[in-house]
Amino acid sequence: MRLGERKLRILQAIIEDYVMSGEPVGSRTIAKKYNLGISSATIRNEMADLEEMGYLKQPHTSAGRIPSDKAYRLYVDHLMEVRSLTPEEAKGIKKLYKIKTEQIEEIIAQTAKILSDITNYTSIVFKPELSKVLIKKIKIMPIDEEFALLIVVTNSGIIRDTIVRFPEGVESSYLEKISNMLTERFSDKSFLEIDTLIIPEIRKELAINRQMFNRVVDALTDSLTEREKKEVYLYGTGNILNFPEYRDLDKAKAFLNIMEEPELIYDIIKDLAEGGVTVTIGSENPHPDMKDSSIVTATYHIGDRVIGTIGLIGPTRMEYARVFSIMDYMGKCLSQYLTQILND
Amino acid sequence: MRLGERKLRILQAIIEDYVMSGEPVGSRTIAKKYNLGISSATIRNEMADLEEMGYLKQPHTSAGRIPSDKAYRLYVDHLMEVRSLTPEEAKGIKKLYKIKTEQIEEIIAQTAKILSDITNYTSIVFKPELSKVLIKKIKIMPIDEEFALLIVVTNSGIIRDTIVRFPEGVESSYLEKISNMLTERFSDKSFLEIDTLIIPEIRKELAINRQMFNRVVDALTDSLTEREKKEVYLYGTGNILNFPEYRDLDKAKAFLNIMEEPELIYDIIKDLAEGGVTVTIGSENPHPDMKDSSIVTATYHIGDRVIGTIGLIGPTRMEYARVFSIMDYMGKCLSQYLTQILND
DNA sequence: GTTAGCACTCACCTTCATCGAGTGCTAATC
DNA sequence: GATTAGCACTCGATGAAGGTGAGTGCTAAC
């Protein structure tokens, strides 16, 4: 069976109606509300075909139809009409930012809040990913005889610090030497390059004091990788309770539990396309507890380098077209703010 | 009317039964399950008295009684039997800590998770409050001509950093001078002392370069105060959906919304007693959306200095006695870990 | 190929009766 | 005088019965 133009139009109408109402859509509704120029009986026939092809489901015999994940996928890829925000809408969003601060964290937190407020879904914003960020300066500062503080400054303005312990004691002159050497070698490199290329190289050269050097490198790796996944801003988790699909308490609980492990979401979206907006629909999602939820993500960048991701999570019955354009805009907005702060 | 011994015993039985079952408790249940040696009719009479005195409520005429907030307060203050954890229980909890790291954040996050896992309530752990912490070292490190990094190391091992901007340029020799001076003046002082006593004093002495000094002090104040309230670890927000009192979606939403603003909770508990375990029951709580929830808090410390708070949030129908002893233990446990890490 | 018409399905709502846990009151008992 | 047994009463919860209506699939006519 082929998916002719008429079937597509009907499918589109069903999806849009269902997304709005949350109720299964019947043939009569489509015939009346959408002027497709065909009768409900014809639509019924087409709907039966669409169901056979896997695009529609019936919750029970005497109810209307609801779209399947496959239908949403088709919709997102080919059917939906994404219009970019009007200048007024865009201005409205920009107004929500109350930026006085130059704190990057503050801007990111606000982005999460705004996203969830204007969409009514749950928003998630990952802090800039350090492995994609360029290192500007590394410094090791002695605290006392035994501890030192390792500080990394990056071009995104984010700073990481960790305590390094040298049980065997430490000379500050040596630390300074290491700092200088690391800064020289690492500056303007991304962590990825450092980890895979430069460190092994240095290890070869540097025969003496290997133990101490290893401590520093371990701390550096720690501070740049391990903590990075956790730094997440979540907002609007309570919003999902507005959707009838989460009335089921077990589903709501499963959702909230997942939101407490943002690493999972990170794992799900981390492989997605480098730029632009992506949509992951229900069962496309590897995690079983997320098979009723969709995720829409966008990336943000500093200059040309993608350094982070923003996401919206909601039921599969999501206003994809609207969310798509909002995410696109917010990604750009955030990128612009960040780039601007750094170039100021 | 006086609250005789028998009334107290009955009230205690009602509270304990209701806390377990979540169902209104009838006179017959009490007579049968708790051997008070009196008949249900007597209990009925006493219950009518207790209701008149404001300790019990009836959801509707033909139902049993449930305790009021006033009753819970009485219970917590005088009736409940707090037993400390058995050595086995204590060991069980300690086992849950998978501490390899010496990262304070890691330990705190684990504490939050453990608390919520073993109690099934929502846990909240505030990171060490810096105004109560002693400063050990302050350093200003130039990043480039315009920016410098201000770093504060405290005795709790927590480090704060902020970027300070000197639009008019900066000499690194001068920064070093400021660093040394600040370290000397501030070390072993708490932020509170610094802010109220020492800074004004320095301001007086230091006539030149006032502008630059102000920038540094502002950044210091910022880094130590503004961000501190937000640093919070929450866990188990989904747990509340297990309690019938939050079946009402609006209540659940209100709860989740509050959990997104931990500052509110901080405001509620910040005035509580300096040490030990505290209990805030339902309507004792200033925030209207929390009038159905209780909060139990404990403090943790480094050495003798209280530096932070852990809390559990659940319905007013909470297992106060059990939670009380767990919180007491966890507070001590966390204090011990932290103190140990720093003295290692 | 399209549509009007019709019988059929089935979730949902309302109504109604029943059930039972729990109460308050009264009178008998200790 | 306090306690208790007994009893009538209340009222939410539960479940069955019946009606309603949105929706379907099928058939026959256009």
JSON list of N, CA and C in Angstrom, two decimals, chain A residues 102-103 106 136-137 139 141-144 146-147 149 151 153 157 159 161-163 165 230 235-238 241-242 247 249 252-253 256 260-261 344, chain B residues 102-103 106 136-137 139 141-144 146 149 151 153 157 159 161-163 165 230 235-238 241-242 247 249 252-253 256 260-261 344:
[
{"chain": "A", "resi": 102, "resn": "GLU", "atom": "N", "xyz": [27.26, 38.15, 34.63]},
{"chain": "A", "resi": 102, "resn": "GLU", "atom": "CA", "xyz": [28.05, 37.57, 33.56]},
{"chain": "A", "resi": 102, "resn": "GLU", "atom": "C", "xyz": [28.39, 36.13, 33.89]},
{"chain": "A", "resi": 103, "resn": "GLN", "atom": "N", "xyz": [27.74, 35.65, 34.91]},
{"chain": "A", "resi": 103, "resn": "GLN", "atom": "CA", "xyz": [27.95, 34.26, 35.29]},
{"chain": "A", "resi": 103, "resn": "GLN", "atom": "C", "xyz": [27.31, 33.35, 34.25]},
{"chain": "A", "resi": 106, "resn": "GLU", "atom": "N", "xyz": [24.46, 31.26, 35.55]},
{"chain": "A", "resi": 106, "resn": "GLU", "atom": "CA", "xyz": [23.21, 31.99, 35.71]},
{"chain": "A", "resi": 106, "resn": "GLU", "atom": "C", "xyz": [22.42, 32.01, 34.39]},
{"chain": "A", "resi": 136, "resn": "LYS", "atom": "N", "xyz": [42.81, 27.19, 28.20]},
{"chain": "A", "resi": 136, "resn": "LYS", "atom": "CA", "xyz": [43.53, 28.43, 28.04]},
{"chain": "A", "resi": 136, "resn": "LYS", "atom": "C", "xyz": [44.72, 28.46, 28.99]},
{"chain": "A", "resi": 137, "resn": "LYS", "atom": "N", "xyz": [44.50, 27.98, 30.16]},
{"chain": "A", "resi": 137, "resn": "LYS", "atom": "CA", "xyz": [45.54, 28.10, 31.17]},
{"chain": "A", "resi": 137, "resn": "LYS", "atom": "C", "xyz": [45.38, 27.01, 32.22]},
{"chain": "A", "resi": 139, "resn": "LYS", "atom": "N", "xyz": [46.93, 25.94, 36.03]},
{"chain": "A", "resi": 139, "resn": "LYS", "atom": "CA", "xyz": [47.81, 26.39, 37.10]},
{"chain": "A", "resi": 139, "resn": "LYS", "atom": "C", "xyz": [47.67, 25.47, 38.30]},
{"chain": "A", "resi": 141, "resn": "MET", "atom": "N", "xyz": [48.42, 25.40, 42.25]},
{"chain": "A", "resi": 141, "resn": "MET", "atom": "CA", "xyz": [48.74, 26.33, 43.31]},
{"chain": "A", "resi": 141, "resn": "MET", "atom": "C", "xyz": [48.88, 25.57, 44.61]},
{"chain": "A", "resi": 142, "resn": "PRO", "atom": "N", "xyz": [50.01, 25.65, 45.26]},
{"chain": "A", "resi": 142, "resn": "PRO", "atom": "CA", "xyz": [50.14, 24.91, 46.52]},
{"chain": "A", "resi": 142, "resn": "PRO", "atom": "C", "xyz": [49.22, 25.49, 47.59]},
{"chain": "A", "resi": 143, "resn": "ILE", "atom": "N", "xyz": [48.57, 24.62, 48.32]},
{"chain": "A", "resi": 143, "resn": "ILE", "atom": "CA", "xyz": [47.74, 25.08, 49.44]},
{"chain": "A", "resi": 143, "resn": "ILE", "atom": "C", "xyz": [48.54, 24.94, 50.74]},
{"chain": "A", "resi": 144, "resn": "ASP", "atom": "N", "xyz": [49.11, 23.77, 50.94]},
{"chain": "A", "resi": 144, "resn": "ASP", "atom": "CA", "xyz": [50.03, 23.58, 52.05]},
{"chain": "A", "resi": 144, "resn": "ASP", "atom": "C", "xyz": [51.05, 22.54, 51.61]},
{"chain": "A", "resi": 146, "resn": "GLU", "atom": "N", "xyz": [50.97, 19.48, 51.61]},
{"chain": "A", "resi": 146, "resn": "GLU", "atom": "CA", "xyz": [50.52, 18.21, 51.07]},
{"chain": "A", "resi": 146, "resn": "GLU", "atom": "C", "xyz": [49.53, 18.38, 49.91]},
{"chain": "A", "resi": 147, "resn": "PHE", "atom": "N", "xyz": [48.76, 19.47, 49.99]},
{"chain": "A", "resi": 147, "resn": "PHE", "atom": "CA", "xyz": [47.71, 19.64, 48.98]},
{"chain": "A", "resi": 147, "resn": "PHE", "atom": "C", "xyz": [48.03, 20.80, 48.04]},
{"chain": "A", "resi": 149, "resn": "LEU", "atom": "N", "xyz": [46.10, 22.94, 44.58]},
{"chain": "A", "resi": 149, "resn": "LEU", "atom": "CA", "xyz": [44.86, 23.19, 43.87]},
{"chain": "A", "resi": 149, "resn": "LEU", "atom": "C", "xyz": [45.17, 23.28, 42.39]},
{"chain": "A", "resi": 151, "resn": "ILE", "atom": "N", "xyz": [43.89, 24.25, 38.79]},
{"chain": "A", "resi": 151, "resn": "ILE", "atom": "CA", "xyz": [42.88, 25.12, 38.20]},
{"chain": "A", "resi": 151, "resn": "ILE", "atom": "C", "xyz": [43.00, 25.12, 36.69]},
{"chain": "A", "resi": 153, "resn": "VAL", "atom": "N", "xyz": [41.47, 26.98, 33.31]},
{"chain": "A", "resi": 153, "resn": "VAL", "atom": "CA", "xyz": [40.65, 28.04, 32.73]},
{"chain": "A", "resi": 153, "resn": "VAL", "atom": "C", "xyz": [40.46, 27.71, 31.26]},
{"chain": "A", "resi": 157, "resn": "GLY", "atom": "N", "xyz": [35.21, 30.31, 29.60]},
{"chain": "A", "resi": 157, "resn": "GLY", "atom": "CA", "xyz": [35.09, 31.03, 30.85]},
{"chain": "A", "resi": 157, "resn": "GLY", "atom": "C", "xyz": [34.80, 30.11, 32.01]},
{"chain": "A", "resi": 159, "resn": "ILE", "atom": "N", "xyz": [35.58, 27.35, 34.69]},
{"chain": "A", "resi": 159, "resn": "ILE", "atom": "CA", "xyz": [36.79, 27.02, 35.42]},
{"chain": "A", "resi": 159, "resn": "ILE", "atom": "C", "xyz": [36.56, 25.74, 36.19]},
{"chain": "A", "resi": 161, "resn": "ASP", "atom": "N", "xyz": [38.23, 23.28, 39.19]},
{"chain": "A", "resi": 161, "resn": "ASP", "atom": "CA", "xyz": [39.32, 23.12, 40.12]},
{"chain": "A", "resi": 161, "resn": "ASP", "atom": "C", "xyz": [39.18, 21.81, 40.88]},
{"chain": "A", "resi": 162, "resn": "THR", "atom": "N", "xyz": [40.27, 21.25, 41.22]},
{"chain": "A", "resi": 162, "resn": "THR", "atom": "CA", "xyz": [40.29, 20.03, 42.02]},
{"chain": "A", "resi": 162, "resn": "THR", "atom": "C", "xyz": [41.47, 20.12, 42.96]},
{"chain": "A", "resi": 163, "resn": "ILE", "atom": "N", "xyz": [41.30, 19.43, 44.03]},
{"chain": "A", "resi": 163, "resn": "ILE", "atom": "CA", "xyz": [42.44, 19.34, 44.93]},
{"chain": "A", "resi": 163, "resn": "ILE", "atom": "C", "xyz": [43.28, 18.15, 44.53]},
{"chain": "A", "resi": 165, "resn": "ARG", "atom": "N", "xyz": [46.42, 15.77, 45.77]},
{"chain": "A", "resi": 165, "resn": "ARG", "atom": "CA", "xyz": [47.12, 15.47, 47.01]},
{"chain": "A", "resi": 165, "resn": "ARG", "atom": "C", "xyz": [48.48, 14.88, 46.67]},
{"chain": "A", "resi": 230, "resn": "LYS", "atom": "N", "xyz": [27.38, 15.54, 35.26]},
{"chain": "A", "resi": 230, "resn": "LYS", "atom": "CA", "xyz": [26.37, 15.79, 36.28]},
{"chain": "A", "resi": 230, "resn": "LYS", "atom": "C", "xyz": [25.87, 17.22, 36.26]},
{"chain": "A", "resi": 235, "resn": "TYR", "atom": "N", "xyz": [14.42, 21.81, 34.81]},
{"chain": "A", "resi": 235, "resn": "TYR", "atom": "CA", "xyz": [13.32, 22.64, 35.25]},
{"chain": "A", "resi": 235, "resn": "TYR", "atom": "C", "xyz": [11.99, 22.10, 34.76]},
{"chain": "A", "resi": 236, "resn": "GLY", "atom": "N", "xyz": [10.96, 22.31, 35.57]},
{"chain": "A", "resi": 236, "resn": "GLY", "atom": "CA", "xyz": [9.61, 21.94, 35.15]},
{"chain": "A", "resi": 236, "resn": "GLY", "atom": "C", "xyz": [9.32, 20.46, 35.19]},
{"chain": "A", "resi": 237, "resn": "THR", "atom": "N", "xyz": [9.96, 19.73, 36.09]},
{"chain": "A", "resi": 237, "resn": "THR", "atom": "CA", "xyz": [9.63, 18.31, 36.18]},
{"chain": "A", "resi": 237, "resn": "THR", "atom": "C", "xyz": [8.17, 18.12, 36.55]},
{"chain": "A", "resi": 238, "resn": "GLY", "atom": "N", "xyz": [7.64, 19.05, 37.33]},
{"chain": "A", "resi": 238, "resn": "GLY", "atom": "CA", "xyz": [6.23, 18.93, 37.72]},
{"chain": "A", "resi": 238, "resn": "GLY", "atom": "C", "xyz": [5.28, 19.11, 36.56]},
{"chain": "A", "resi": 241, "resn": "LEU", "atom": "N", "xyz": [2.92, 16.37, 35.07]},
{"chain": "A", "resi": 241, "resn": "LEU", "atom": "CA", "xyz": [1.67, 15.97, 35.70]},
{"chain": "A", "resi": 241, "resn": "LEU", "atom": "C", "xyz": [0.47, 16.65, 35.04]},
{"chain": "A", "resi": 242, "resn": "ASN", "atom": "N", "xyz": [0.73, 17.66, 34.22]},
{"chain": "A", "resi": 242, "resn": "ASN", "atom": "CA", "xyz": [-0.37, 18.29, 33.49]},
{"chain": "A", "resi": 242, "resn": "ASN", "atom": "C", "xyz": [-0.88, 17.40, 32.36]},
{"chain": "A", "resi": 247, "resn": "ARG", "atom": "N", "xyz": [-0.98, 10.55, 34.10]},
{"chain": "A", "resi": 247, "resn": "ARG", "atom": "CA", "xyz": [-1.87, 10.39, 35.24]},
{"chain": "A", "resi": 247, "resn": "ARG", "atom": "C", "xyz": [-1.56, 9.10, 35.97]},
{"chain": "A", "resi": 249, "resn": "LEU", "atom": "N", "xyz": [0.25, 6.89, 37.98]},
{"chain": "A", "resi": 249, "resn": "LEU", "atom": "CA", "xyz": [1.29, 7.25, 38.94]},
{"chain": "A", "resi": 249, "resn": "LEU", "atom": "C", "xyz": [2.61, 6.53, 38.70]},
{"chain": "A", "resi": 252, "resn": "ALA", "atom": "N", "xyz": [4.43, 8.37, 36.08]},
{"chain": "A", "resi": 252, "resn": "ALA", "atom": "CA", "xyz": [4.95, 9.63, 36.60]},
{"chain": "A", "resi": 252, "resn": "ALA", "atom": "C", "xyz": [6.19, 9.38, 37.46]},
{"chain": "A", "resi": 253, "resn": "LYS", "atom": "N", "xyz": [6.12, 8.33, 38.28]},
{"chain": "A", "resi": 253, "resn": "LYS", "atom": "CA", "xyz": [7.27, 8.03, 39.13]},
{"chain": "A", "resi": 253, "resn": "LYS", "atom": "C", "xyz": [8.48, 7.66, 38.30]},
{"chain": "A", "resi": 256, "resn": "LEU", "atom": "N", "xyz": [9.97, 10.77, 36.94]},
{"chain": "A", "resi": 256, "resn": "LEU", "atom": "CA", "xyz": [10.71, 11.56, 37.93]},
{"chain": "A", "resi": 256, "resn": "LEU", "atom": "C", "xyz": [12.02, 10.88, 38.31]},
{"chain": "A", "resi": 260, "resn": "GLU", "atom": "N", "xyz": [16.10, 12.24, 37.85]},
{"chain": "A", "resi": 260, "resn": "GLU", "atom": "CA", "xyz": [17.13, 12.34, 38.88]},
{"chain": "A", "resi": 260, "resn": "GLU", "atom": "C", "xyz": [18.46, 11.75, 38.40]},
{"chain": "A", "resi": 261, "resn": "GLU", "atom": "N", "xyz": [18.45, 11.16, 37.26]},
{"chain": "A", "resi": 261, "resn": "GLU", "atom": "CA", "xyz": [19.69, 10.62, 36.70]},
{"chain": "A", "resi": 261, "resn": "GLU", "atom": "C", "xyz": [19.93, 11.24, 35.33]},
{"chain": "A", "resi": 344, "resn": "ASP", "atom": "N", "xyz": [33.41, 40.20, 25.19]},
{"chain": "A", "resi": 344, "resn": "ASP", "atom": "CA", "xyz": [33.21, 41.55, 25.72]},
{"chain": "A", "resi": 344, "resn": "ASP", "atom": "C", "xyz": [34.52, 42.18, 26.16]},
{"chain": "B", "resi": 102, "resn": "GLU", "atom": "N", "xyz": [37.69, 11.74, 47.34]},
{"chain": "B", "resi": 102, "resn": "GLU", "atom": "CA", "xyz": [37.80, 12.66, 48.44]},
{"chain": "B", "resi": 102, "resn": "GLU", "atom": "C", "xyz": [37.06, 13.95, 48.10]},
{"chain": "B", "resi": 103, "resn": "GLN", "atom": "N", "xyz": [36.30, 13.87, 47.04]},
{"chain": "B", "resi": 103, "resn": "GLN", "atom": "CA", "xyz": [35.50, 15.02, 46.65]},
{"chain": "B", "resi": 103, "resn": "GLN", "atom": "C", "xyz": [34.37, 15.22, 47.64]},
{"chain": "B", "resi": 106, "resn": "GLU", "atom": "N", "xyz": [30.92, 14.78, 46.15]},
{"chain": "B", "resi": 106, "resn": "GLU", "atom": "CA", "xyz": [30.55, 13.39, 45.94]},
{"chain": "B", "resi": 106, "resn": "GLU", "atom": "C", "xyz": [29.94, 12.80, 47.21]},
{"chain": "B", "resi": 136, "resn": "LYS", "atom": "N", "xyz": [41.12, 29.94, 54.31]},
{"chain": "B", "resi": 136, "resn": "LYS", "atom": "CA", "xyz": [42.48, 29.49, 54.52]},
{"chain": "B", "resi": 136, "resn": "LYS", "atom": "C", "xyz": [43.44, 30.27, 53.64]},
{"chain": "B", "resi": 137, "resn": "LYS", "atom": "N", "xyz": [42.98, 30.51, 52.46]},
{"chain": "B", "resi": 137, "resn": "LYS", "atom": "CA", "xyz": [43.90, 31.13, 51.50]},
{"chain": "B", "resi": 137, "resn": "LYS", "atom": "C", "xyz": [43.11, 31.84, 50.42]},
{"chain": "B", "resi": 139, "resn": "LYS", "atom": "N", "xyz": [43.71, 33.75, 46.66]},
{"chain": "B", "resi": 139, "resn": "LYS", "atom": "CA", "xyz": [44.72, 34.01, 45.65]},
{"chain": "B", "resi": 139, "resn": "LYS", "atom": "C", "xyz": [44.06, 34.62, 44.42]},
{"chain": "B", "resi": 141, "resn": "MET", "atom": "N", "xyz": [44.74, 35.25, 40.52]},
{"chain": "B", "resi": 141, "resn": "MET", "atom": "CA", "xyz": [45.65, 34.78, 39.49]},
{"chain": "B", "resi": 141, "resn": "MET", "atom": "C", "xyz": [45.29, 35.47, 38.18]},
{"chain": "B", "resi": 142, "resn": "PRO", "atom": "N", "xyz": [46.23, 36.16, 37.57]},
{"chain": "B", "resi": 142, "resn": "PRO", "atom": "CA", "xyz": [45.89, 36.83, 36.31]},
{"chain": "B", "resi": 142, "resn": "PRO", "atom": "C", "xyz": [45.65, 35.81, 35.20]},
{"chain": "B", "resi": 143, "resn": "ILE", "atom": "N", "xyz": [44.62, 36.05, 34.43]},
{"chain": "B", "resi": 143, "resn": "ILE", "atom": "CA", "xyz": [44.36, 35.19, 33.27]},
{"chain": "B", "resi": 143, "resn": "ILE", "atom": "C", "xyz": [44.92, 35.85, 32.01]},
{"chain": "B", "resi": 144, "resn": "ASP", "atom": "N", "xyz": [44.54, 37.09, 31.81]},
{"chain": "B", "resi": 144, "resn": "ASP", "atom": "CA", "xyz": [45.18, 37.86, 30.76]},
{"chain": "B", "resi": 144, "resn": "ASP", "atom": "C", "xyz": [45.22, 39.32, 31.22]},
{"chain": "B", "resi": 146, "resn": "GLU", "atom": "N", "xyz": [43.12, 41.55, 31.14]},
{"chain": "B", "resi": 146, "resn": "GLU", "atom": "CA", "xyz": [41.90, 42.16, 31.65]},
{"chain": "B", "resi": 146, "resn": "GLU", "atom": "C", "xyz": [41.23, 41.35, 32.76]},
{"chain": "B", "resi": 149, "resn": "LEU", "atom": "N", "xyz": [41.50, 35.57, 38.02]},
{"chain": "B", "resi": 149, "resn": "LEU", "atom": "CA", "xyz": [40.70, 34.55, 38.68]},
{"chain": "B", "resi": 149, "resn": "LEU", "atom": "C", "xyz": [40.91, 34.67, 40.18]},
{"chain": "B", "resi": 151, "resn": "ILE", "atom": "N", "xyz": [40.45, 33.03, 43.75]},
{"chain": "B", "resi": 151, "resn": "ILE", "atom": "CA", "xyz": [40.25, 31.69, 44.29]},
{"chain": "B", "resi": 151, "resn": "ILE", "atom": "C", "xyz": [40.27, 31.75, 45.81]},
{"chain": "B", "resi": 153, "resn": "VAL", "atom": "N", "xyz": [40.22, 29.30, 49.14]},
{"chain": "B", "resi": 153, "resn": "VAL", "atom": "CA", "xyz": [40.29, 27.95, 49.70]},
{"chain": "B", "resi": 153, "resn": "VAL", "atom": "C", "xyz": [39.86, 28.05, 51.15]},
{"chain": "B", "resi": 157, "resn": "GLY", "atom": "N", "xyz": [37.64, 22.60, 52.61]},
{"chain": "B", "resi": 157, "resn": "GLY", "atom": "CA", "xyz": [38.09, 22.02, 51.36]},
{"chain": "B", "resi": 157, "resn": "GLY", "atom": "C", "xyz": [37.31, 22.52, 50.17]},
{"chain": "B", "resi": 159, "resn": "ILE", "atom": "N", "xyz": [36.15, 25.10, 47.50]},
{"chain": "B", "resi": 159, "resn": "ILE", "atom": "CA", "xyz": [36.86, 26.18, 46.83]},
{"chain": "B", "resi": 159, "resn": "ILE", "atom": "C", "xyz": [35.87, 26.98, 46.01]},
{"chain": "B", "resi": 161, "resn": "ASP", "atom": "N", "xyz": [35.63, 29.99, 43.06]},
{"chain": "B", "resi": 161, "resn": "ASP", "atom": "CA", "xyz": [36.37, 30.85, 42.18]},
{"chain": "B", "resi": 161, "resn": "ASP", "atom": "C", "xyz": [35.42, 31.73, 41.39]},
{"chain": "B", "resi": 162, "resn": "THR", "atom": "N", "xyz": [35.87, 32.89, 41.08]},
{"chain": "B", "resi": 162, "resn": "THR", "atom": "CA", "xyz": [35.12, 33.82, 40.26]},
{"chain": "B", "resi": 162, "resn": "THR", "atom": "C", "xyz": [36.11, 34.55, 39.38]},
{"chain": "B", "resi": 163, "resn": "ILE", "atom": "N", "xyz": [35.57, 34.98, 38.28]},
{"chain": "B", "resi": 163, "resn": "ILE", "atom": "CA", "xyz": [36.40, 35.81, 37.43]},
{"chain": "B", "resi": 163, "resn": "ILE", "atom": "C", "xyz": [36.22, 37.26, 37.84]},
{"chain": "B", "resi": 165, "resn": "ARG", "atom": "N", "xyz": [37.02, 41.17, 36.73]},
{"chain": "B", "resi": 165, "resn": "ARG", "atom": "CA", "xyz": [37.40, 41.87, 35.53]},
{"chain": "B", "resi": 165, "resn": "ARG", "atom": "C", "xyz": [37.99, 43.22, 35.91]},
{"chain": "B", "resi": 230, "resn": "LYS", "atom": "N", "xyz": [22.19, 28.15, 46.33]},
{"chain": "B", "resi": 230, "resn": "LYS", "atom": "CA", "xyz": [21.68, 27.29, 45.28]},
{"chain": "B", "resi": 230, "resn": "LYS", "atom": "C", "xyz": [22.28, 25.91, 45.31]},
{"chain": "B", "resi": 235, "resn": "TYR", "atom": "N", "xyz": [17.10, 14.57, 46.29]},
{"chain": "B", "resi": 235, "resn": "TYR", "atom": "CA", "xyz": [16.91, 13.22, 45.80]},
{"chain": "B", "resi": 235, "resn": "TYR", "atom": "C", "xyz": [15.55, 12.67, 46.21]},
{"chain": "B", "resi": 236, "resn": "GLY", "atom": "N", "xyz": [14.99, 11.82, 45.35]},
{"chain": "B", "resi": 236, "resn": "GLY", "atom": "CA", "xyz": [13.76, 11.14, 45.71]},
{"chain": "B", "resi": 236, "resn": "GLY", "atom": "C", "xyz": [12.51, 12.00, 45.62]},
{"chain": "B", "resi": 237, "resn": "THR", "atom": "N", "xyz": [12.51, 12.99, 44.74]},
{"chain": "B", "resi": 237, "resn": "THR", "atom": "CA", "xyz": [11.30, 13.79, 44.61]},
{"chain": "B", "resi": 237, "resn": "THR", "atom": "C", "xyz": [10.12, 12.92, 44.17]},
{"chain": "B", "resi": 238, "resn": "GLY", "atom": "N", "xyz": [10.42, 11.91, 43.38]},
{"chain": "B", "resi": 238, "resn": "GLY", "atom": "CA", "xyz": [9.35, 11.03, 42.92]},
{"chain": "B", "resi": 238, "resn": "GLY", "atom": "C", "xyz": [8.74, 10.21, 44.04]},
{"chain": "B", "resi": 241, "resn": "LEU", "atom": "N", "xyz": [5.06, 10.50, 45.38]},
{"chain": "B", "resi": 241, "resn": "LEU", "atom": "CA", "xyz": [3.91, 9.93, 44.69]},
{"chain": "B", "resi": 241, "resn": "LEU", "atom": "C", "xyz": [3.50, 8.60, 45.30]},
{"chain": "B", "resi": 242, "resn": "ASN", "atom": "N", "xyz": [4.35, 8.04, 46.15]},
{"chain": "B", "resi": 242, "resn": "ASN", "atom": "CA", "xyz": [3.96, 6.81, 46.84]},
{"chain": "B", "resi": 242, "resn": "ASN", "atom": "C", "xyz": [2.93, 7.07, 47.93]},
{"chain": "B", "resi": 247, "resn": "ARG", "atom": "N", "xyz": [-1.82, 11.97, 46.10]},
{"chain": "B", "resi": 247, "resn": "ARG", "atom": "CA", "xyz": [-2.52, 11.49, 44.92]},
{"chain": "B", "resi": 247, "resn": "ARG", "atom": "C", "xyz": [-3.16, 12.66, 44.18]},
{"chain": "B", "resi": 249, "resn": "LEU", "atom": "N", "xyz": [-3.33, 15.54, 42.20]},
{"chain": "B", "resi": 249, "resn": "LEU", "atom": "CA", "xyz": [-2.30, 16.02, 41.29]},
{"chain": "B", "resi": 249, "resn": "LEU", "atom": "C", "xyz": [-1.86, 17.45, 41.59]},
{"chain": "B", "resi": 252, "resn": "ALA", "atom": "N", "xyz": [0.62, 17.33, 44.32]},
{"chain": "B", "resi": 252, "resn": "ALA", "atom": "CA", "xyz": [1.89, 16.79, 43.84]},
{"chain": "B", "resi": 252, "resn": "ALA", "atom": "C", "xyz": [2.64, 17.85, 43.03]},
{"chain": "B", "resi": 253, "resn": "LYS", "atom": "N", "xyz": [1.90, 18.57, 42.19]},
{"chain": "B", "resi": 253, "resn": "LYS", "atom": "CA", "xyz": [2.55, 19.60, 41.38]},
{"chain": "B", "resi": 253, "resn": "LYS", "atom": "C", "xyz": [3.14, 20.70, 42.27]},
{"chain": "B", "resi": 256, "resn": "LEU", "atom": "N", "xyz": [6.32, 19.45, 43.75]},
{"chain": "B", "resi": 256, "resn": "LEU", "atom": "CA", "xyz": [7.43, 19.42, 42.81]},
{"chain": "B", "resi": 256, "resn": "LEU", "atom": "C", "xyz": [7.92, 20.83, 42.48]},
{"chain": "B", "resi": 260, "resn": "GLU", "atom": "N", "xyz": [11.77, 22.67, 43.13]},
{"chain": "B", "resi": 260, "resn": "GLU", "atom": "CA", "xyz": [12.63, 23.34, 42.15]},
{"chain": "B", "resi": 260, "resn": "GLU", "atom": "C", "xyz": [13.16, 24.67, 42.67]},
{"chain": "B", "resi": 261, "resn": "GLU", "atom": "N", "xyz": [12.70, 25.06, 43.81]},
{"chain": "B", "resi": 261, "resn": "GLU", "atom": "CA", "xyz": [13.20, 26.30, 44.42]},
{"chain": "B", "resi": 261, "resn": "GLU", "atom": "C", "xyz": [13.73, 26.00, 45.81]},
{"chain": "B", "resi": 344, "resn": "ASP", "atom": "N", "xyz": [43.11, 14.28, 57.11]},
{"chain": "B", "resi": 344, "resn": "ASP", "atom": "CA", "xyz": [43.91, 13.18, 56.61]},
{"chain": "B", "resi": 344, "resn": "ASP", "atom": "C", "xyz": [45.32, 13.63, 56.27]}
]
